[in-house]
């Protein structure tokens, strides 16, 4: 029986498999499934900027228009000369190429169709690209690589595509505290270097983060207001904690802790928005998630020996992702070639993209825009 086999690097195959890879990689990415949307107007934690998908260039600049902070001019007083100039805080993101490849070996290639090889390569590489994007987002949002042992990116990683990692500023960082039996905080940490083993993750930390998000910044403060996400017409924040922090949250026996989440979890039942997918529930309008890739450390505390984790309290536009077209009008490029006298087929993929936490240089110094870092003790299990 005759078979139709599309050969190596056939233009139809390249376009088809590049498109399938993009779709599959998106489905495998934790952030892409829940927290990402296209366009600078999307009110979600991660915005996808599309300016470079069809235009040439390597940089996108974006602005935050600061609030007016002048006092009112009253009665017959003269306004002329007292008008306030518009103040724009500018940030930018760079893009660069990253690549991945699969060697199909070759000893049994003649017993498989090329279609099967492509399917296997797509499956492997879509998982790889999904993992890479998630790792980059956790690292950039946290401003640190940490010690997570399962990462593709090496220890000491400092970023890519000229997008530097930015350490969280003081106005956007909070720390864990010990709870007494009645649920009140005691002996709370005030800096990374004085976190102790009892300063674990709990609901009171979420309470403090939510209160700060509702009250901090704006006006004459030069601190950006943490803008909520818009989900199904409602304003929400998102908190992504490490699984060790989730375990501490569940294990708390103090008054008003884990049971409150169980009572309020029903508030998220039936919601169709992707941001609720796999969540632990909702507490005070904050949707709670946990993930193993939240950044971990082993050098917290006065002795630099306390294990810790950095949960992310996310509002809108916490980070941006930008893609550039590799010349095919698509986010990924697909390439195949034969080696070793045609015995082996090498399938490689590439993407031109950048990832960055949104920060703005203000008179008060660099400020995170859409994220609080929640640093707590988090011992290995």
mmCIF file of C-alpha atoms in Angstrom:
data_model
loop_
_atom_site.group_PDB
_atom_site.id
_atom_site.type_symbol
_atom_site.label_atom_id
_atom_site.label_comp_id
_atom_site.label_asym_id
_atom_site.label_seq_id
_atom_site.Cartn_x
_atom_site.Cartn_y
_atom_site.Cartn_z
ATOM 1 C CA UNK A 1 0.000 0.000 0.000
ATOM 2 C CA UNK A 2 1.361 3.398 -0.958
ATOM 3 C CA UNK A 3 2.157 5.875 1.836
ATOM 4 C CA UNK A 4 2.521 9.629 1.686
ATOM 5 C CA UNK A 5 5.556 10.725 3.668
ATOM 6 C CA UNK A 6 6.363 14.394 4.047
ATOM 7 C CA UNK A 7 10.134 14.646 3.883
ATOM 8 C CA UNK A 8 12.638 16.366 6.134
ATOM 9 C CA UNK A 9 12.164 20.150 6.305
ATOM 10 C CA UNK A 10 9.156 20.152 4.009
ATOM 11 C CA UNK A 11 7.635 23.643 4.315
ATOM 12 C CA UNK A 12 4.188 22.233 5.138
ATOM 13 C CA UNK A 13 5.623 20.106 7.955
ATOM 14 C CA UNK A 14 7.648 22.963 9.422
ATOM 15 C CA UNK A 15 4.625 25.251 9.697
ATOM 16 C CA UNK A 16 2.320 22.508 10.962
ATOM 17 C CA UNK A 17 4.644 21.231 13.665
ATOM 18 C CA UNK A 18 5.747 24.687 14.779
ATOM 19 C CA UNK A 19 2.073 25.542 15.331
ATOM 20 C CA UNK A 20 1.395 22.295 17.178
ATOM 21 C CA UNK A 21 4.453 22.870 19.366
ATOM 22 C CA UNK A 22 3.284 26.381 20.315
ATOM 23 C CA UNK A 23 -0.159 25.083 21.260
ATOM 24 C CA UNK A 24 1.169 22.104 23.202
ATOM 25 C CA UNK A 25 3.822 24.125 25.062
ATOM 26 C CA UNK A 26 1.148 26.609 26.163
ATOM 27 C CA UNK A 27 -0.981 23.791 27.568
ATOM 28 C CA UNK A 28 1.968 22.406 29.522
ATOM 29 C CA UNK A 29 2.980 25.713 31.101
ATOM 30 C CA UNK A 30 1.604 26.349 34.597
ATOM 31 C CA UNK A 31 1.557 30.115 34.118
ATOM 32 C CA UNK A 32 0.186 30.032 30.573
ATOM 33 C CA UNK A 33 -2.791 27.883 31.567
ATOM 34 C CA UNK A 34 -3.864 30.195 34.386
ATOM 35 C CA UNK A 35 -2.285 33.612 34.602
ATOM 36 C CA UNK A 36 -1.344 34.875 31.127
ATOM 37 C CA UNK A 37 -3.204 36.873 28.480
ATOM 38 C CA UNK A 38 -2.291 38.882 25.396
ATOM 39 C CA UNK A 39 -1.994 42.641 25.315
ATOM 40 C CA UNK A 40 -0.947 45.492 27.580
ATOM 41 C CA UNK A 41 -4.578 46.012 28.621
ATOM 42 C CA UNK A 42 -5.050 42.488 29.991
ATOM 43 C CA UNK A 43 -5.677 42.642 33.741
ATOM 44 C CA UNK A 44 -3.854 39.423 34.630
ATOM 45 C CA UNK A 45 -0.566 38.685 36.435
ATOM 46 C CA UNK A 46 1.421 37.943 33.253
ATOM 47 C CA UNK A 47 0.906 40.027 30.122
ATOM 48 C CA UNK A 48 2.054 38.840 26.696
ATOM 49 C CA UNK A 49 3.321 41.796 24.669
ATOM 50 C CA UNK A 50 2.817 41.221 20.944
ATOM 51 C CA UNK A 51 4.586 44.251 19.444
ATOM 52 C CA UNK A 52 7.533 42.241 18.091
ATOM 53 C CA UNK A 53 5.635 39.225 16.765
ATOM 54 C CA UNK A 54 5.268 40.870 13.364
ATOM 55 C CA UNK A 55 7.678 43.845 13.550
ATOM 56 C CA UNK A 56 11.460 43.912 13.571
ATOM 57 C CA UNK A 57 13.278 44.818 16.767
ATOM 58 C CA UNK A 58 14.600 43.389 20.000
ATOM 59 C CA UNK A 59 13.125 45.742 22.621
ATOM 60 C CA UNK A 60 9.667 46.786 23.798
ATOM 61 C CA UNK A 61 9.318 49.812 26.088
ATOM 62 C CA UNK A 62 6.181 50.326 28.145
ATOM 63 C CA UNK A 63 5.108 53.102 30.482
ATOM 64 C CA UNK A 64 3.265 53.648 33.738
ATOM 65 C CA UNK A 65 1.551 57.037 33.823
ATOM 66 C CA UNK A 66 1.843 58.205 37.429
ATOM 67 C CA UNK A 67 -1.060 59.750 39.288
ATOM 68 C CA UNK A 68 -1.222 63.533 39.649
ATOM 69 C CA UNK A 69 -0.103 64.667 43.089
ATOM 70 C CA UNK A 70 -0.580 68.441 43.009
ATOM 71 C CA UNK A 71 -2.756 70.136 45.624
ATOM 72 C CA UNK A 72 -5.915 71.813 44.309
ATOM 73 C CA UNK A 73 -5.865 75.468 43.294
ATOM 74 C CA UNK A 74 -8.730 77.018 45.225
ATOM 75 C CA UNK A 75 -11.131 79.859 44.469
ATOM 76 C CA UNK A 76 -9.649 82.776 42.507
ATOM 77 C CA UNK A 77 -6.056 81.653 42.965
ATOM 78 C CA UNK A 78 -4.080 81.523 39.728
ATOM 79 C CA UNK A 79 -3.551 78.068 38.187
ATOM 80 C CA UNK A 80 -1.102 79.258 35.534
ATOM 81 C CA UNK A 81 2.398 78.040 36.247
ATOM 82 C CA UNK A 82 1.175 75.527 38.828
ATOM 83 C CA UNK A 83 0.090 72.837 36.368
ATOM 84 C CA UNK A 84 1.722 69.481 37.011
ATOM 85 C CA UNK A 85 3.654 67.754 34.291
ATOM 86 C CA UNK A 86 2.830 64.194 33.325
ATOM 87 C CA UNK A 87 5.240 61.664 34.814
ATOM 88 C CA UNK A 88 5.945 58.428 32.996
ATOM 89 C CA UNK A 89 7.831 55.554 34.611
ATOM 90 C CA UNK A 90 9.347 53.487 31.820
ATOM 91 C CA UNK A 91 10.442 49.866 31.706
ATOM 92 C CA UNK A 92 11.603 47.718 28.810
ATOM 93 C CA UNK A 93 12.006 44.084 27.844
ATOM 94 C CA UNK A 94 14.518 42.518 25.470
ATOM 95 C CA UNK A 95 14.086 39.368 23.408
ATOM 96 C CA UNK A 96 16.653 36.824 22.250
ATOM 97 C CA UNK A 97 16.724 33.329 20.764
ATOM 98 C CA UNK A 98 16.722 30.077 22.766
ATOM 99 C CA UNK A 99 16.946 26.611 21.194
ATOM 100 C CA UNK A 100 16.337 22.966 22.011
ATOM 101 C CA UNK A 101 17.019 19.825 19.984
ATOM 102 C CA UNK A 102 16.295 16.087 19.835
ATOM 103 C CA UNK A 103 18.524 13.466 18.224
ATOM 104 C CA UNK A 104 16.327 10.587 17.061
ATOM 105 C CA UNK A 105 19.367 8.275 17.099
ATOM 106 C CA UNK A 106 18.863 6.112 14.039
ATOM 107 C CA UNK A 107 19.366 2.411 14.526
ATOM 108 C CA UNK A 108 15.616 1.783 14.213
ATOM 109 C CA UNK A 109 14.571 4.893 12.279
ATOM 110 C CA UNK A 110 13.785 2.869 9.166
ATOM 111 C CA UNK A 111 11.091 1.028 11.158
ATOM 112 C CA UNK A 112 9.262 4.224 12.125
ATOM 113 C CA UNK A 113 7.492 6.807 10.018
ATOM 114 C CA UNK A 114 8.828 10.340 10.090
ATOM 115 C CA UNK A 115 5.435 11.404 11.416
ATOM 116 C CA UNK A 116 6.014 9.327 14.570
ATOM 117 C CA UNK A 117 9.435 10.904 15.063
ATOM 118 C CA UNK A 118 7.930 14.351 14.785
ATOM 119 C CA UNK A 119 5.190 13.491 17.262
ATOM 120 C CA UNK A 120 7.718 12.162 19.763
ATOM 121 C CA UNK A 121 9.963 15.192 19.294
ATOM 122 C CA UNK A 122 7.010 17.551 19.675
ATOM 123 C CA UNK A 123 5.950 15.840 22.898
ATOM 124 C CA UNK A 124 9.444 16.031 24.402
ATOM 125 C CA UNK A 125 10.171 19.574 23.343
ATOM 126 C CA UNK A 126 6.768 21.009 24.279
ATOM 127 C CA UNK A 127 7.345 19.716 27.821
ATOM 128 C CA UNK A 128 10.818 21.271 27.788
ATOM 129 C CA UNK A 129 9.576 24.671 26.577
ATOM 130 C CA UNK A 130 6.733 24.675 29.106
ATOM 131 C CA UNK A 131 9.167 23.915 31.942
ATOM 132 C CA UNK A 132 11.605 26.569 30.751
ATOM 133 C CA UNK A 133 8.984 29.318 30.588
ATOM 134 C CA UNK A 134 7.649 28.460 34.059
ATOM 135 C CA UNK A 135 11.135 28.421 35.583
ATOM 136 C CA UNK A 136 11.968 31.778 34.018
ATOM 137 C CA UNK A 137 8.764 33.356 35.321
ATOM 138 C CA UNK A 138 9.322 32.088 38.867
ATOM 139 C CA UNK A 139 12.941 33.283 38.787
ATOM 140 C CA UNK A 140 12.191 36.716 37.349
ATOM 141 C CA UNK A 141 9.178 37.354 39.585
ATOM 142 C CA UNK A 142 11.282 36.390 42.618
ATOM 143 C CA UNK A 143 14.411 38.213 41.518
ATOM 144 C CA UNK A 144 16.539 35.151 42.323
ATOM 145 C CA UNK A 145 17.386 31.660 41.026
ATOM 146 C CA UNK A 146 17.338 30.071 44.496
ATOM 147 C CA UNK A 147 18.317 26.460 45.174
ATOM 148 C CA UNK A 148 15.463 24.525 43.525
ATOM 149 C CA UNK A 149 17.153 21.259 42.535
ATOM 150 C CA UNK A 150 14.774 20.297 39.717
ATOM 151 C CA UNK A 151 15.387 23.330 37.476
ATOM 152 C CA UNK A 152 16.767 23.187 33.951
ATOM 153 C CA UNK A 153 18.509 26.510 34.574
ATOM 154 C CA UNK A 154 21.771 26.170 36.542
ATOM 155 C CA UNK A 155 22.489 27.404 40.050
ATOM 156 C CA UNK A 156 23.761 30.949 39.930
ATOM 157 C CA UNK A 157 21.652 31.771 36.871
ATOM 158 C CA UNK A 158 21.473 35.550 36.371
ATOM 159 C CA UNK A 159 18.953 35.965 33.549
ATOM 160 C CA UNK A 160 18.839 36.084 29.765
ATOM 161 C CA UNK A 161 18.350 38.420 26.805
ATOM 162 C CA UNK A 162 19.770 41.436 28.683
ATOM 163 C CA UNK A 163 16.849 41.317 31.140
ATOM 164 C CA UNK A 164 18.463 41.485 34.575
ATOM 165 C CA UNK A 165 16.992 39.854 37.675
ATOM 166 C CA UNK A 166 15.695 42.532 40.050
ATOM 167 C CA UNK A 167 15.744 41.940 43.817
ATOM 168 C CA UNK A 168 12.370 42.730 45.476
ATOM 169 C CA UNK A 169 12.298 46.203 47.040
ATOM 170 C CA UNK A 170 11.397 46.807 50.682
ATOM 171 C CA UNK A 171 7.941 48.222 49.941
ATOM 172 C CA UNK A 172 7.014 45.007 48.122
ATOM 173 C CA UNK A 173 8.519 42.425 50.489
ATOM 174 C CA UNK A 174 6.926 40.885 53.591
ATOM 175 C CA UNK A 175 8.093 38.201 56.004
ATOM 176 C CA UNK A 176 6.606 35.334 57.962
ATOM 177 C CA UNK A 177 5.914 35.327 61.692
ATOM 178 C CA UNK A 178 5.270 32.775 64.403
ATOM 179 C CA UNK A 179 1.647 32.421 65.599
ATOM 180 C CA UNK A 180 0.460 31.888 69.144
ATOM 181 C CA UNK A 181 -2.475 29.594 69.971
ATOM 182 C CA UNK A 182 -5.025 32.333 69.352
ATOM 183 C CA UNK A 183 -3.675 33.059 65.872
ATOM 184 C CA UNK A 184 -1.853 36.310 66.692
ATOM 185 C CA UNK A 185 1.596 36.949 65.229
ATOM 186 C CA UNK A 186 4.571 37.023 67.571
ATOM 187 C CA UNK A 187 8.296 37.496 66.993
ATOM 188 C CA UNK A 188 7.853 38.210 63.297
ATOM 189 C CA UNK A 189 10.825 38.540 60.949
ATOM 190 C CA UNK A 190 11.610 41.999 59.592
ATOM 191 C CA UNK A 191 14.263 41.027 57.056
ATOM 192 C CA UNK A 192 15.513 37.989 55.169
ATOM 193 C CA UNK A 193 18.494 37.671 57.483
ATOM 194 C CA UNK A 194 16.388 37.383 60.650
ATOM 195 C CA UNK A 195 13.866 34.787 59.528
ATOM 196 C CA UNK A 196 13.919 31.906 61.997
ATOM 197 C CA UNK A 197 12.494 28.388 61.681
ATOM 198 C CA UNK A 198 9.216 29.394 63.395
ATOM 199 C CA UNK A 199 8.419 32.194 60.902
ATOM 200 C CA UNK A 200 6.321 29.985 58.666
ATOM 201 C CA UNK A 201 3.615 30.678 56.096
ATOM 202 C CA UNK A 202 0.112 31.309 57.492
ATOM 203 C CA UNK A 203 -3.139 33.163 56.849
ATOM 204 C CA UNK A 204 -2.027 36.191 58.832
ATOM 205 C CA UNK A 205 0.692 36.808 56.244
ATOM 206 C CA UNK A 206 -1.944 36.743 53.511
ATOM 207 C CA UNK A 207 -4.046 39.130 55.608
ATOM 208 C CA UNK A 208 -1.120 41.542 55.863
ATOM 209 C CA UNK A 209 -0.354 41.301 52.142
ATOM 210 C CA UNK A 210 -3.981 41.929 51.206
ATOM 211 C CA UNK A 211 -4.181 44.915 53.548
ATOM 212 C CA UNK A 212 -0.963 46.373 52.150
ATOM 213 C CA UNK A 213 -2.205 45.842 48.583
ATOM 214 C CA UNK A 214 -5.413 47.702 49.432
ATOM 215 C CA UNK A 215 -3.682 50.628 51.139
ATOM 216 C CA UNK A 216 -0.112 51.131 49.923
ATOM 217 C CA UNK A 217 1.092 53.577 47.317
ATOM 218 C CA UNK A 218 -0.374 56.121 44.970
ATOM 219 C CA UNK A 219 -0.572 59.889 45.238
ATOM 220 C CA UNK A 220 2.610 61.555 46.438
ATOM 221 C CA UNK A 221 4.259 58.338 47.685
ATOM 222 C CA UNK A 222 6.020 57.379 44.416
ATOM 223 C CA UNK A 223 5.104 53.766 45.216
ATOM 224 C CA UNK A 224 2.987 52.033 42.542
ATOM 225 C CA UNK A 225 -0.400 50.748 43.679
ATOM 226 C CA UNK A 226 -0.699 46.966 43.376
ATOM 227 C CA UNK A 227 -3.524 46.672 40.876
ATOM 228 C CA UNK A 228 -5.878 43.673 41.264
ATOM 229 C CA UNK A 229 -6.593 41.201 38.495
ATOM 230 C CA UNK A 230 -10.009 41.208 36.884
ATOM 231 C CA UNK A 231 -11.599 37.750 36.796
ATOM 232 C CA UNK A 232 -15.220 37.303 35.715
ATOM 233 C CA UNK A 233 -15.810 40.960 36.500
ATOM 234 C CA UNK A 234 -14.415 40.698 40.036
ATOM 235 C CA UNK A 235 -11.198 42.100 41.452
ATOM 236 C CA UNK A 236 -8.863 39.434 42.849
ATOM 237 C CA UNK A 237 -5.254 38.848 43.781
ATOM 238 C CA UNK A 238 -3.337 35.571 43.423
ATOM 239 C CA UNK A 239 -0.928 34.030 45.927
ATOM 240 C CA UNK A 240 1.360 31.221 44.716
ATOM 241 C CA UNK A 241 3.175 29.507 47.589
ATOM 242 C CA UNK A 242 5.666 26.645 47.632
ATOM 243 C CA UNK A 243 4.262 23.216 48.446
ATOM 244 C CA UNK A 244 6.298 23.305 51.699
ATOM 245 C CA UNK A 245 4.592 26.586 52.584
ATOM 246 C CA UNK A 246 1.227 25.018 51.774
ATOM 247 C CA UNK A 247 2.064 22.194 54.169
ATOM 248 C CA UNK A 248 2.863 24.730 56.903
ATOM 249 C CA UNK A 249 -0.421 26.495 56.183
ATOM 250 C CA UNK A 250 -2.399 23.259 56.455
ATOM 251 C CA UNK A 251 -0.547 22.193 59.616
ATOM 252 C CA UNK A 252 -1.303 25.384 61.560
ATOM 253 C CA UNK A 253 -3.534 24.648 64.551
ATOM 254 C CA UNK A 254 -3.932 28.278 65.633
ATOM 255 C CA UNK A 255 -7.378 29.836 65.702
ATOM 256 C CA UNK A 256 -8.715 31.031 62.351
ATOM 257 C CA UNK A 257 -6.197 29.354 60.079
ATOM 258 C CA UNK A 258 -6.689 26.472 57.589
ATOM 259 C CA UNK A 259 -10.340 25.947 58.494
ATOM 260 C CA UNK A 260 -11.125 29.427 57.175
ATOM 261 C CA UNK A 261 -9.853 28.417 53.744
ATOM 262 C CA UNK A 262 -12.039 25.323 53.795
ATOM 263 C CA UNK A 263 -15.088 27.429 54.595
ATOM 264 C CA UNK A 264 -14.335 29.936 51.872
ATOM 265 C CA UNK A 265 -13.269 27.395 49.231
ATOM 266 C CA UNK A 266 -16.899 27.068 48.233
ATOM 267 C CA UNK A 267 -16.651 30.642 46.970
ATOM 268 C CA UNK A 268 -14.491 29.423 44.109
ATOM 269 C CA UNK A 269 -16.569 26.357 43.264
ATOM 270 C CA UNK A 270 -18.082 26.372 39.842
ATOM 271 C CA UNK A 271 -15.953 29.238 38.558
ATOM 272 C CA UNK A 272 -14.815 28.699 34.998
ATOM 273 C CA UNK A 273 -11.965 31.189 34.839
ATOM 274 C CA UNK A 274 -8.586 29.447 34.350
ATOM 275 C CA UNK A 275 -7.083 31.292 37.320
ATOM 276 C CA UNK A 276 -9.116 29.032 39.657
ATOM 277 C CA UNK A 277 -7.818 25.837 38.044
ATOM 278 C CA UNK A 278 -6.080 23.734 40.695
ATOM 279 C CA UNK A 279 -6.411 26.429 43.367
ATOM 280 C CA UNK A 280 -6.565 25.718 47.097
ATOM 281 C CA UNK A 281 -9.510 28.068 47.459
ATOM 282 C CA UNK A 282 -10.100 31.768 48.013
ATOM 283 C CA UNK A 283 -9.419 33.809 51.126
ATOM 284 C CA UNK A 284 -10.294 37.533 51.407
ATOM 285 C CA UNK A 285 -10.499 37.804 47.640
ATOM 286 C CA UNK A 286 -7.088 36.157 47.199
ATOM 287 C CA UNK A 287 -6.960 32.965 45.116
ATOM 288 C CA UNK A 288 -4.464 30.550 46.661
ATOM 289 C CA UNK A 289 -2.197 28.266 44.644
ATOM 290 C CA UNK A 290 0.876 26.196 45.435
ATOM 291 C CA UNK A 291 3.665 24.998 43.147
ATOM 292 C CA UNK A 292 6.957 23.180 43.614
ATOM 293 C CA UNK A 293 8.852 25.753 41.514
ATOM 294 C CA UNK A 294 8.309 28.658 43.885
ATOM 295 C CA UNK A 295 11.859 29.810 44.636
ATOM 296 C CA UNK A 296 13.575 28.264 47.658
ATOM 297 C CA UNK A 297 16.626 29.359 49.640
ATOM 298 C CA UNK A 298 18.878 27.790 52.289
ATOM 299 C CA UNK A 299 20.639 30.924 53.530
ATOM 300 C CA UNK A 300 17.962 32.848 55.447
ATOM 301 C CA UNK A 301 18.320 33.880 59.098
ATOM 302 C CA UNK A 302 21.116 35.353 61.164
ATOM 303 C CA UNK A 303 23.253 32.282 60.627
ATOM 304 C CA UNK A 304 22.444 32.069 56.893
ATOM 305 C CA UNK A 305 21.289 28.485 57.465
ATOM 306 C CA UNK A 306 17.467 28.640 57.583
ATOM 307 C CA UNK A 307 15.575 27.042 54.705
ATOM 308 C CA UNK A 308 13.057 29.485 53.223
ATOM 309 C CA UNK A 309 10.744 30.037 50.262
ATOM 310 C CA UNK A 310 9.477 33.156 48.488
ATOM 311 C CA UNK A 311 5.719 33.004 47.846
ATOM 312 C CA UNK A 312 4.389 35.404 45.213
ATOM 313 C CA UNK A 313 1.413 37.669 45.907
ATOM 314 C CA UNK A 314 0.403 38.709 42.391
ATOM 315 C CA UNK A 315 -1.666 41.544 41.057
ATOM 316 C CA UNK A 316 -2.073 42.715 37.486
ATOM 317 C CA UNK A 317 1.009 43.174 35.275
ATOM 318 C CA UNK A 318 3.464 41.526 37.638
ATOM 319 C CA UNK A 319 5.557 40.355 34.685
ATOM 320 C CA UNK A 320 5.616 40.580 30.915
ATOM 321 C CA UNK A 321 6.567 38.074 28.230
ATOM 322 C CA UNK A 322 7.396 39.133 24.670
ATOM 323 C CA UNK A 323 7.857 36.944 21.600
ATOM 324 C CA UNK A 324 9.475 37.747 18.275
ATOM 325 C CA UNK A 325 8.691 35.920 15.065
ATOM 326 C CA UNK A 326 11.521 33.677 13.805
ATOM 327 C CA UNK A 327 10.543 34.628 10.244
ATOM 328 C CA UNK A 328 7.537 32.308 10.062
ATOM 329 C CA UNK A 329 4.964 34.557 11.771
ATOM 330 C CA UNK A 330 4.933 32.034 14.629
ATOM 331 C CA UNK A 331 6.383 31.919 18.143
ATOM 332 C CA UNK A 332 8.413 28.776 17.484
ATOM 333 C CA UNK A 333 10.555 27.636 14.587
ATOM 334 C CA UNK A 334 10.898 23.952 13.658
ATOM 335 C CA UNK A 335 13.982 22.577 11.909
ATOM 336 C CA UNK A 336 14.879 19.062 10.737
ATOM 337 C CA UNK A 337 18.049 17.722 9.196
ATOM 338 C CA UNK A 338 19.644 14.365 8.430
ATOM 339 C CA UNK A 339 23.087 13.404 9.714
ATOM 340 C CA UNK A 340 25.366 10.381 9.584
ATOM 341 C CA UNK A 341 24.677 9.678 5.904
ATOM 342 C CA UNK A 342 20.958 10.096 6.397
ATOM 343 C CA UNK A 343 20.702 7.581 9.253
ATOM 344 C CA UNK A 344 19.745 10.063 11.970
ATOM 345 C CA UNK A 345 17.116 12.791 11.919
ATOM 346 C CA UNK A 346 17.780 15.779 14.175
ATOM 347 C CA UNK A 347 14.736 17.868 15.111
ATOM 348 C CA UNK A 348 15.396 21.217 16.752
ATOM 349 C CA UNK A 349 13.120 24.031 17.815
ATOM 350 C CA UNK A 350 13.759 27.656 18.683
ATOM 351 C CA UNK A 351 11.932 30.670 20.013
ATOM 352 C CA UNK A 352 12.798 34.355 20.201
ATOM 353 C CA UNK A 353 11.397 35.695 23.451
ATOM 354 C CA UNK A 354 12.028 37.589 26.665
ATOM 355 C CA UNK A 355 10.687 37.447 30.238
ATOM 356 C CA UNK A 356 10.831 40.243 32.814
ATOM 357 C CA UNK A 357 9.324 41.325 36.113
ATOM 358 C CA UNK A 358 7.715 44.726 35.699
ATOM 359 C CA UNK A 359 9.701 47.332 37.654
ATOM 360 C CA UNK A 360 9.878 51.090 37.391
ATOM 361 C CA UNK A 361 12.610 53.510 38.435
ATOM 362 C CA UNK A 362 10.886 56.106 40.597
ATOM 363 C CA UNK A 363 12.265 58.954 42.766
ATOM 364 C CA UNK A 364 11.996 56.503 45.664
ATOM 365 C CA UNK A 365 14.181 53.993 43.780
ATOM 366 C CA UNK A 366 13.354 50.863 41.728
ATOM 367 C CA UNK A 367 9.886 49.587 42.574
ATOM 368 C CA UNK A 368 8.151 46.302 41.743
ATOM 369 C CA UNK A 369 4.815 47.016 40.123
ATOM 370 C CA UNK A 370 2.560 43.961 40.432
ATOM 371 C CA UNK A 371 4.025 41.551 42.981
ATOM 372 C CA UNK A 372 4.751 41.234 46.703
ATOM 373 C CA UNK A 373 7.415 38.753 47.805
ATOM 374 C CA UNK A 374 6.341 36.767 50.879
ATOM 375 C CA UNK A 375 9.485 35.271 52.450
ATOM 376 C CA UNK A 376 9.010 32.623 55.120
ATOM 377 C CA UNK A 377 10.811 29.686 56.649
ATOM 378 C CA UNK A 378 10.030 26.507 54.679
ATOM 379 C CA UNK A 379 11.930 23.419 55.786
ATOM 380 C CA UNK A 380 12.387 20.488 53.411
ATOM 381 C CA UNK A 381 9.968 17.616 53.871
#
